[in-house]
Amino acid sequence: MNRELLDLLNEQINAEIYSSFLYLSMSLYCDDMNYRGFASWLAKQYAEEREHAERILKYLQARGEKPVLPMIEAPHQNWTSLLEIFETVLAHEKKVSSMIRNLMKLAVSHEDYETQNMLRWFIDEQIEEEEQSSYLLEKFKKVMNNEAGVMVLDKECGKRTD
Ligand code: FEO
């Protein structure tokens, strides 16, 4: 595999694990605030991001490459509001989408068809990730000044199953 592409895939593993810790940190904040539905939604994100990292790890192994396990930067932990959290989720997912697009661009330029195939899954996934986080942010903005409305949304988020 092309060296630059391999390095970038390893960086993506780092980014996915960082994302998982970021969502765990948000989930803990929501749990502290007794918003158990939001905490559960974010805990599901935490688990999903670990799966994303493992997907790339397994792909590199299947290609005979050795994944490099990274040093993970500590995520932000001093959250001050739910609005800050939901805005950060959307902004973060947009950033990840752009990283995936960069990876695809490089895989295309090196005619690495196998990596392009693997990345197509991530491209579809990012559409869903951005759509979900945008929905949550917009819904939250509508109810944020009404605690009863926030509790309804919290309950809805608690029903997330995957
Ligand atoms: Fe792995 Fe939420 O992107």
Short mmCIF file of N, CA and C and ligand atoms in Angstrom, two decimals:
data_model
loop_
_atom_site.label_atom_id
_atom_site.label_comp_id
_atom_site.label_asym_id
_atom_site.label_seq_id
_atom_site.Cartn_x
_atom_site.Cartn_y
_atom_site.Cartn_z
N MET A 1 0.85 -1.20 0.00
CA MET A 1 0.00 0.00 0.00
C MET A 1 0.88 1.25 0.00
N ASN A 2 0.41 2.26 -0.66
CA ASN A 2 1.16 3.52 -0.69
C ASN A 2 1.39 4.04 0.74
N ARG A 3 2.60 4.50 1.01
CA ARG A 3 3.00 4.91 2.37
C ARG A 3 2.15 6.07 2.92
N GLU A 4 1.92 7.05 2.06
CA GLU A 4 1.15 8.22 2.52
C GLU A 4 -0.28 7.81 2.89
N LEU A 5 -0.84 6.91 2.07
CA LEU A 5 -2.21 6.43 2.32
C LEU A 5 -2.25 5.61 3.61
N LEU A 6 -1.23 4.79 3.80
CA LEU A 6 -1.15 3.98 5.02
C LEU A 6 -1.07 4.88 6.26
N ASP A 7 -0.23 5.91 6.18
CA ASP A 7 -0.10 6.83 7.32
C ASP A 7 -1.44 7.51 7.61
N LEU A 8 -2.12 7.89 6.55
CA LEU A 8 -3.41 8.59 6.73
C LEU A 8 -4.48 7.64 7.30
N LEU A 9 -4.43 6.38 6.90
CA LEU A 9 -5.38 5.40 7.45
C LEU A 9 -5.10 5.18 8.94
N ASN A 10 -3.81 5.15 9.29
CA ASN A 10 -3.46 5.05 10.71
C ASN A 10 -3.93 6.29 11.48
N GLU A 11 -3.79 7.45 10.86
CA GLU A 11 -4.29 8.67 11.50
C GLU A 11 -5.80 8.62 11.69
N GLN A 12 -6.48 7.98 10.73
CA GLN A 12 -7.94 7.87 10.84
C GLN A 12 -8.33 6.96 12.00
N ILE A 13 -7.52 5.92 12.23
CA ILE A 13 -7.78 5.05 13.40
C ILE A 13 -7.70 5.92 14.66
N ASN A 14 -6.66 6.75 14.72
CA ASN A 14 -6.49 7.66 15.85
C ASN A 14 -7.73 8.57 15.98
N ALA A 15 -8.16 9.14 14.86
CA ALA A 15 -9.29 10.07 14.88
C ALA A 15 -10.57 9.38 15.35
N GLU A 16 -10.76 8.13 14.94
CA GLU A 16 -11.99 7.40 15.34
C GLU A 16 -11.96 7.10 16.85
N ILE A 17 -10.78 6.74 17.34
CA ILE A 17 -10.69 6.46 18.78
C ILE A 17 -10.84 7.76 19.57
N TYR A 18 -10.24 8.84 19.05
CA TYR A 18 -10.44 10.15 19.70
C TYR A 18 -11.94 10.49 19.74
N SER A 19 -12.62 10.24 18.61
CA SER A 19 -14.07 10.53 18.55
C SER A 19 -14.80 9.74 19.63
N SER A 20 -14.40 8.48 19.82
CA SER A 20 -15.10 7.66 20.81
C SER A 20 -14.92 8.28 22.20
N PHE A 21 -13.72 8.75 22.52
CA PHE A 21 -13.50 9.36 23.84
C PHE A 21 -14.24 10.69 23.97
N LEU A 22 -14.31 11.42 22.86
CA LEU A 22 -15.03 12.69 22.89
C LEU A 22 -16.50 12.43 23.26
N TYR A 23 -17.10 11.42 22.62
CA TYR A 23 -18.51 11.12 22.90
C TYR A 23 -18.69 10.52 24.29
N LEU A 24 -17.69 9.78 24.75
CA LEU A 24 -17.78 9.25 26.12
C LEU A 24 -17.78 10.41 27.11
N SER A 25 -16.91 11.38 26.87
CA SER A 25 -16.84 12.55 27.75
C SER A 25 -18.18 13.30 27.78
N MET A 26 -18.81 13.42 26.61
CA MET A 26 -20.12 14.09 26.53
C MET A 26 -21.18 13.26 27.26
N SER A 27 -21.10 11.94 27.09
CA SER A 27 -22.09 11.06 27.72
C SER A 27 -22.00 11.17 29.24
N LEU A 28 -20.77 11.25 29.75
CA LEU A 28 -20.59 11.35 31.21
C LEU A 28 -21.18 12.66 31.72
N TYR A 29 -20.98 13.74 30.96
CA TYR A 29 -21.55 15.04 31.36
C TYR A 29 -23.07 14.94 31.43
N CYS A 30 -23.68 14.36 30.39
CA CYS A 30 -25.15 14.26 30.36
C CYS A 30 -25.66 13.39 31.50
N ASP A 31 -24.92 12.34 31.79
CA ASP A 31 -25.30 11.46 32.89
C ASP A 31 -25.26 12.24 34.21
N ASP A 32 -24.21 13.03 34.39
CA ASP A 32 -24.08 13.87 35.60
C ASP A 32 -25.26 14.81 35.74
N MET A 33 -25.77 15.28 34.59
CA MET A 33 -26.88 16.25 34.60
C MET A 33 -28.24 15.52 34.66
N ASN A 34 -28.18 14.20 34.77
CA ASN A 34 -29.40 13.37 34.82
C ASN A 34 -30.20 13.36 33.52
N TYR A 35 -29.53 13.64 32.42
CA TYR A 35 -30.17 13.46 31.11
C TYR A 35 -29.75 12.08 30.60
N ARG A 36 -30.45 11.08 31.07
CA ARG A 36 -30.00 9.70 30.79
C ARG A 36 -30.21 9.30 29.34
N GLY A 37 -31.22 9.88 28.68
CA GLY A 37 -31.45 9.56 27.27
C GLY A 37 -30.31 10.08 26.40
N PHE A 38 -29.91 11.35 26.65
CA PHE A 38 -28.78 11.91 25.87
C PHE A 38 -27.51 11.12 26.19
N ALA A 39 -27.34 10.78 27.47
CA ALA A 39 -26.14 10.02 27.88
C ALA A 39 -26.10 8.68 27.14
N SER A 40 -27.26 8.05 27.01
CA SER A 40 -27.31 6.76 26.35
C SER A 40 -27.04 6.91 24.84
N TRP A 41 -27.62 7.95 24.23
CA TRP A 41 -27.39 8.21 22.80
C TRP A 41 -25.90 8.40 22.54
N LEU A 42 -25.26 9.18 23.40
CA LEU A 42 -23.83 9.48 23.22
C LEU A 42 -22.96 8.25 23.53
N ALA A 43 -23.42 7.41 24.46
CA ALA A 43 -22.68 6.18 24.75
C ALA A 43 -22.73 5.25 23.54
N LYS A 44 -23.85 5.30 22.81
CA LYS A 44 -23.95 4.47 21.59
C LYS A 44 -22.98 5.01 20.53
N GLN A 45 -22.85 6.34 20.47
CA GLN A 45 -21.87 6.94 19.56
C GLN A 45 -20.45 6.49 19.93
N TYR A 46 -20.19 6.49 21.23
CA TYR A 46 -18.88 6.06 21.75
C TYR A 46 -18.55 4.65 21.24
N ALA A 47 -19.53 3.74 21.36
CA ALA A 47 -19.31 2.36 20.93
C ALA A 47 -19.14 2.29 19.41
N GLU A 48 -19.94 3.09 18.71
CA GLU A 48 -19.90 3.06 17.24
C GLU A 48 -18.53 3.52 16.72
N GLU A 49 -17.98 4.55 17.37
CA GLU A 49 -16.67 5.06 16.92
C GLU A 49 -15.57 4.03 17.13
N ARG A 50 -15.68 3.26 18.20
CA ARG A 50 -14.69 2.19 18.40
C ARG A 50 -14.80 1.17 17.27
N GLU A 51 -16.03 0.90 16.86
CA GLU A 51 -16.22 -0.04 15.74
C GLU A 51 -15.61 0.51 14.45
N HIS A 52 -15.73 1.84 14.27
CA HIS A 52 -15.14 2.45 13.07
C HIS A 52 -13.62 2.24 13.07
N ALA A 53 -13.01 2.46 14.24
CA ALA A 53 -11.55 2.27 14.34
C ALA A 53 -11.20 0.82 14.03
N GLU A 54 -11.98 -0.11 14.60
CA GLU A 54 -11.69 -1.54 14.39
C GLU A 54 -11.86 -1.95 12.94
N ARG A 55 -12.80 -1.32 12.26
CA ARG A 55 -13.02 -1.63 10.84
C ARG A 55 -11.75 -1.31 10.03
N ILE A 56 -11.13 -0.17 10.33
CA ILE A 56 -9.90 0.20 9.59
C ILE A 56 -8.73 -0.70 10.01
N LEU A 57 -8.66 -0.97 11.33
CA LEU A 57 -7.61 -1.87 11.83
C LEU A 57 -7.65 -3.21 11.10
N LYS A 58 -8.86 -3.78 11.04
CA LYS A 58 -9.01 -5.09 10.41
C LYS A 58 -8.69 -5.03 8.92
N TYR A 59 -9.07 -3.93 8.29
CA TYR A 59 -8.78 -3.77 6.87
C TYR A 59 -7.27 -3.76 6.64
N LEU A 60 -6.54 -3.00 7.46
CA LEU A 60 -5.08 -2.93 7.28
C LEU A 60 -4.46 -4.31 7.48
N GLN A 61 -4.96 -5.03 8.46
CA GLN A 61 -4.43 -6.38 8.69
C GLN A 61 -4.70 -7.29 7.49
N ALA A 62 -5.92 -7.18 6.95
CA ALA A 62 -6.27 -8.01 5.79
C ALA A 62 -5.37 -7.70 4.60
N ARG A 63 -4.90 -6.46 4.54
CA ARG A 63 -4.01 -6.07 3.43
C ARG A 63 -2.54 -6.38 3.73
N GLY A 64 -2.31 -6.99 4.89
CA GLY A 64 -0.93 -7.34 5.24
C GLY A 64 -0.13 -6.17 5.80
N GLU A 65 -0.84 -5.11 6.24
CA GLU A 65 -0.15 -3.95 6.82
C GLU A 65 -0.27 -4.03 8.33
N LYS A 66 0.70 -3.38 9.01
CA LYS A 66 0.66 -3.40 10.46
C LYS A 66 0.06 -2.08 10.96
N PRO A 67 -1.13 -2.13 11.60
CA PRO A 67 -1.69 -0.88 12.11
C PRO A 67 -0.82 -0.33 13.26
N VAL A 68 -0.70 0.98 13.33
CA VAL A 68 0.08 1.60 14.40
C VAL A 68 -0.90 2.15 15.43
N LEU A 69 -0.82 1.62 16.64
CA LEU A 69 -1.75 2.10 17.67
C LEU A 69 -1.26 3.45 18.19
N PRO A 70 -2.12 4.43 18.15
CA PRO A 70 -1.68 5.80 18.43
C PRO A 70 -1.78 6.20 19.90
N MET A 71 -1.12 7.30 20.21
CA MET A 71 -1.30 7.99 21.49
C MET A 71 -2.58 8.81 21.30
N ILE A 72 -3.52 8.68 22.22
CA ILE A 72 -4.79 9.39 22.05
C ILE A 72 -4.82 10.68 22.88
N GLU A 73 -5.13 11.76 22.20
CA GLU A 73 -5.24 13.06 22.87
C GLU A 73 -6.48 13.03 23.78
N ALA A 74 -6.37 13.63 24.96
CA ALA A 74 -7.55 13.68 25.86
C ALA A 74 -8.60 14.59 25.23
N PRO A 75 -9.87 14.18 25.28
CA PRO A 75 -10.91 15.04 24.70
C PRO A 75 -11.27 16.19 25.64
N HIS A 76 -11.95 17.19 25.10
CA HIS A 76 -12.49 18.26 25.94
C HIS A 76 -13.42 17.64 26.98
N GLN A 77 -13.34 18.13 28.22
CA GLN A 77 -14.18 17.52 29.26
C GLN A 77 -14.98 18.52 30.07
N ASN A 78 -14.71 19.81 29.86
CA ASN A 78 -15.42 20.81 30.67
C ASN A 78 -16.63 21.35 29.91
N TRP A 79 -17.58 20.50 29.68
CA TRP A 79 -18.78 20.92 28.95
C TRP A 79 -19.61 21.83 29.82
N THR A 80 -20.21 22.83 29.20
CA THR A 80 -20.98 23.79 30.00
C THR A 80 -22.47 23.77 29.67
N SER A 81 -22.85 23.16 28.55
CA SER A 81 -24.29 23.12 28.22
C SER A 81 -24.56 22.02 27.20
N LEU A 82 -25.82 21.64 27.11
CA LEU A 82 -26.23 20.66 26.10
C LEU A 82 -26.07 21.24 24.70
N LEU A 83 -26.35 22.55 24.59
CA LEU A 83 -26.21 23.18 23.27
C LEU A 83 -24.77 23.04 22.78
N GLU A 84 -23.82 23.31 23.68
CA GLU A 84 -22.40 23.18 23.30
C GLU A 84 -22.11 21.75 22.83
N ILE A 85 -22.68 20.79 23.52
CA ILE A 85 -22.45 19.39 23.15
C ILE A 85 -23.01 19.08 21.76
N PHE A 86 -24.26 19.45 21.53
CA PHE A 86 -24.87 19.06 20.25
C PHE A 86 -24.24 19.82 19.07
N GLU A 87 -23.83 21.06 19.34
CA GLU A 87 -23.11 21.80 18.27
C GLU A 87 -21.77 21.14 17.98
N THR A 88 -21.10 20.69 19.04
CA THR A 88 -19.79 20.06 18.86
C THR A 88 -19.92 18.73 18.12
N VAL A 89 -20.97 17.96 18.41
CA VAL A 89 -21.16 16.68 17.72
C VAL A 89 -21.26 16.92 16.22
N LEU A 90 -22.10 17.87 15.81
CA LEU A 90 -22.27 18.12 14.37
C LEU A 90 -20.96 18.60 13.74
N ALA A 91 -20.31 19.57 14.41
CA ALA A 91 -19.05 20.11 13.85
C ALA A 91 -18.02 18.99 13.74
N HIS A 92 -17.98 18.12 14.75
CA HIS A 92 -16.99 17.04 14.74
C HIS A 92 -17.26 16.06 13.60
N GLU A 93 -18.53 15.71 13.41
CA GLU A 93 -18.85 14.76 12.33
C GLU A 93 -18.53 15.37 10.96
N LYS A 94 -18.74 16.68 10.82
CA LYS A 94 -18.39 17.33 9.54
C LYS A 94 -16.88 17.23 9.31
N LYS A 95 -16.12 17.40 10.38
CA LYS A 95 -14.66 17.31 10.27
C LYS A 95 -14.26 15.88 9.85
N VAL A 96 -14.90 14.89 10.47
CA VAL A 96 -14.58 13.49 10.13
C VAL A 96 -14.93 13.21 8.66
N SER A 97 -16.08 13.73 8.21
CA SER A 97 -16.47 13.53 6.81
C SER A 97 -15.39 14.07 5.89
N SER A 98 -14.85 15.22 6.24
CA SER A 98 -13.83 15.82 5.38
C SER A 98 -12.55 14.96 5.41
N MET A 99 -12.23 14.37 6.55
CA MET A 99 -11.05 13.48 6.61
C MET A 99 -11.27 12.25 5.72
N ILE A 100 -12.48 11.71 5.74
CA ILE A 100 -12.77 10.52 4.91
C ILE A 100 -12.68 10.89 3.42
N ARG A 101 -13.18 12.07 3.08
CA ARG A 101 -13.10 12.50 1.68
C ARG A 101 -11.64 12.64 1.24
N ASN A 102 -10.79 13.16 2.14
CA ASN A 102 -9.36 13.28 1.82
C ASN A 102 -8.73 11.92 1.60
N LEU A 103 -9.13 10.96 2.44
CA LEU A 103 -8.61 9.59 2.29
C LEU A 103 -9.03 9.02 0.93
N MET A 104 -10.29 9.23 0.57
CA MET A 104 -10.78 8.72 -0.71
C MET A 104 -10.02 9.36 -1.87
N LYS A 105 -9.79 10.66 -1.75
CA LYS A 105 -9.06 11.38 -2.81
C LYS A 105 -7.68 10.74 -3.03
N LEU A 106 -7.02 10.43 -1.93
CA LEU A 106 -5.69 9.83 -2.01
C LEU A 106 -5.75 8.41 -2.57
N ALA A 107 -6.77 7.64 -2.12
CA ALA A 107 -6.92 6.26 -2.61
C ALA A 107 -7.19 6.27 -4.12
N VAL A 108 -7.96 7.25 -4.58
CA VAL A 108 -8.25 7.36 -6.02
C VAL A 108 -6.96 7.72 -6.76
N SER A 109 -6.21 8.67 -6.21
CA SER A 109 -5.00 9.12 -6.93
C SER A 109 -3.97 8.00 -7.03
N HIS A 110 -3.99 7.06 -6.07
CA HIS A 110 -3.03 5.94 -6.14
C HIS A 110 -3.64 4.68 -6.76
N GLU A 111 -4.84 4.83 -7.30
CA GLU A 111 -5.55 3.70 -7.93
C GLU A 111 -5.61 2.49 -6.99
N ASP A 112 -5.86 2.79 -5.70
CA ASP A 112 -6.00 1.72 -4.70
C ASP A 112 -7.49 1.38 -4.61
N TYR A 113 -7.92 0.44 -5.43
CA TYR A 113 -9.36 0.13 -5.54
C TYR A 113 -9.91 -0.53 -4.28
N GLU A 114 -9.08 -1.33 -3.61
CA GLU A 114 -9.52 -2.01 -2.40
C GLU A 114 -9.84 -0.99 -1.30
N THR A 115 -8.92 -0.02 -1.14
CA THR A 115 -9.15 1.00 -0.11
C THR A 115 -10.36 1.86 -0.48
N GLN A 116 -10.53 2.13 -1.75
CA GLN A 116 -11.72 2.91 -2.17
C GLN A 116 -12.99 2.17 -1.76
N ASN A 117 -13.01 0.86 -1.96
CA ASN A 117 -14.17 0.05 -1.57
C ASN A 117 -14.44 0.15 -0.08
N MET A 118 -13.37 0.01 0.70
CA MET A 118 -13.51 0.08 2.15
C MET A 118 -14.03 1.46 2.56
N LEU A 119 -13.51 2.50 1.92
CA LEU A 119 -13.90 3.86 2.31
C LEU A 119 -15.33 4.21 1.91
N ARG A 120 -15.86 3.53 0.90
CA ARG A 120 -17.25 3.80 0.49
C ARG A 120 -18.21 3.58 1.65
N TRP A 121 -17.94 2.58 2.47
CA TRP A 121 -18.78 2.33 3.65
C TRP A 121 -18.77 3.56 4.57
N PHE A 122 -17.57 4.14 4.75
CA PHE A 122 -17.44 5.31 5.63
C PHE A 122 -18.14 6.53 5.03
N ILE A 123 -18.10 6.65 3.73
CA ILE A 123 -18.75 7.80 3.09
C ILE A 123 -20.26 7.74 3.35
N ASP A 124 -20.84 6.55 3.19
CA ASP A 124 -22.28 6.38 3.49
C ASP A 124 -22.56 6.62 4.97
N GLU A 125 -21.68 6.09 5.79
CA GLU A 125 -21.87 6.23 7.24
C GLU A 125 -21.85 7.70 7.66
N GLN A 126 -20.96 8.48 7.04
CA GLN A 126 -20.87 9.89 7.42
C GLN A 126 -22.13 10.68 7.03
N ILE A 127 -22.79 10.25 5.96
CA ILE A 127 -24.05 10.91 5.60
C ILE A 127 -25.03 10.73 6.76
N GLU A 128 -25.09 9.50 7.27
CA GLU A 128 -26.00 9.19 8.37
C GLU A 128 -25.58 9.92 9.65
N GLU A 129 -24.28 9.95 9.92
CA GLU A 129 -23.77 10.60 11.14
C GLU A 129 -24.11 12.09 11.13
N GLU A 130 -23.91 12.73 9.99
CA GLU A 130 -24.21 14.17 9.91
C GLU A 130 -25.71 14.41 9.99
N GLU A 131 -26.48 13.55 9.35
CA GLU A 131 -27.93 13.71 9.34
C GLU A 131 -28.49 13.57 10.76
N GLN A 132 -28.02 12.56 11.48
CA GLN A 132 -28.49 12.34 12.86
C GLN A 132 -28.10 13.49 13.78
N SER A 133 -26.85 13.94 13.66
CA SER A 133 -26.42 14.98 14.60
C SER A 133 -27.03 16.33 14.26
N SER A 134 -27.31 16.55 12.98
CA SER A 134 -27.97 17.78 12.59
C SER A 134 -29.43 17.78 13.09
N TYR A 135 -30.09 16.63 12.97
CA TYR A 135 -31.47 16.48 13.46
C TYR A 135 -31.52 16.78 14.97
N LEU A 136 -30.57 16.19 15.69
CA LEU A 136 -30.56 16.36 17.14
C LEU A 136 -30.33 17.82 17.52
N LEU A 137 -29.38 18.46 16.85
CA LEU A 137 -29.10 19.87 17.16
C LEU A 137 -30.31 20.74 16.86
N GLU A 138 -30.91 20.56 15.69
CA GLU A 138 -32.06 21.40 15.31
C GLU A 138 -33.24 21.18 16.25
N LYS A 139 -33.48 19.91 16.60
CA LYS A 139 -34.58 19.62 17.53
C LYS A 139 -34.29 20.23 18.89
N PHE A 140 -33.04 20.13 19.32
CA PHE A 140 -32.69 20.67 20.64
C PHE A 140 -32.89 22.19 20.66
N LYS A 141 -32.48 22.86 19.59
CA LYS A 141 -32.61 24.32 19.54
C LYS A 141 -34.07 24.74 19.68
N LYS A 142 -34.99 23.91 19.16
CA LYS A 142 -36.42 24.25 19.23
C LYS A 142 -36.96 24.16 20.65
N VAL A 143 -36.38 23.27 21.45
CA VAL A 143 -36.97 23.04 22.78
C VAL A 143 -36.09 23.53 23.93
N MET A 144 -34.91 24.05 23.61
CA MET A 144 -33.92 24.26 24.67
C MET A 144 -34.35 25.21 25.79
N ASN A 145 -35.33 26.07 25.53
CA ASN A 145 -35.77 26.98 26.60
C ASN A 145 -36.98 26.45 27.36
N ASN A 146 -37.29 25.20 27.16
CA ASN A 146 -38.46 24.61 27.79
C ASN A 146 -38.07 23.24 28.34
N GLU A 147 -37.89 23.16 29.66
CA GLU A 147 -37.36 21.92 30.26
C GLU A 147 -38.22 20.70 29.91
N ALA A 148 -39.54 20.90 29.83
CA ALA A 148 -40.41 19.74 29.51
C ALA A 148 -40.08 19.23 28.10
N GLY A 149 -39.83 20.16 27.19
CA GLY A 149 -39.48 19.78 25.82
C GLY A 149 -38.14 19.07 25.78
N VAL A 150 -37.19 19.55 26.58
CA VAL A 150 -35.86 18.92 26.63
C VAL A 150 -36.00 17.49 27.15
N MET A 151 -36.87 17.31 28.14
CA MET A 151 -37.06 15.97 28.71
C MET A 151 -37.68 15.01 27.68
N VAL A 152 -38.59 15.54 26.84
CA VAL A 152 -39.19 14.71 25.79
C VAL A 152 -38.11 14.25 24.81
N LEU A 153 -37.24 15.20 24.43
CA LEU A 153 -36.15 14.86 23.49
C LEU A 153 -35.17 13.87 24.13
N ASP A 154 -34.92 14.10 25.42
CA ASP A 154 -34.02 13.19 26.16
C ASP A 154 -34.60 11.76 26.11
N LYS A 155 -35.89 11.67 26.31
CA LYS A 155 -36.54 10.36 26.29
C LYS A 155 -36.44 9.72 24.90
N GLU A 156 -36.66 10.56 23.88
CA GLU A 156 -36.58 10.06 22.48
C GLU A 156 -35.17 9.51 22.21
N CYS A 157 -34.17 10.25 22.66
CA CYS A 157 -32.78 9.82 22.42
C CYS A 157 -32.47 8.52 23.17
N GLY A 158 -33.10 8.35 24.31
CA GLY A 158 -32.88 7.13 25.10
C GLY A 158 -33.39 5.88 24.40
N LYS A 159 -34.23 6.07 23.38
CA LYS A 159 -34.79 4.91 22.66
C LYS A 159 -33.87 4.43 21.55
N ARG A 160 -32.80 5.16 21.31
CA ARG A 160 -31.89 4.73 20.23
C ARG A 160 -31.39 3.31 20.52
N THR A 161 -31.47 2.47 19.50
CA THR A 161 -31.08 1.07 19.73
C THR A 161 -29.75 0.69 19.11
N ASP A 162 -29.27 1.46 18.10
CA ASP A 162 -27.99 1.05 17.49
C ASP A 162 -27.05 2.23 17.35
FE1 FEO B 1 -16.53 7.61 12.93
FE2 FEO B 1 -18.83 9.52 13.82
O1 FEO B 1 -17.49 9.09 12.62
#
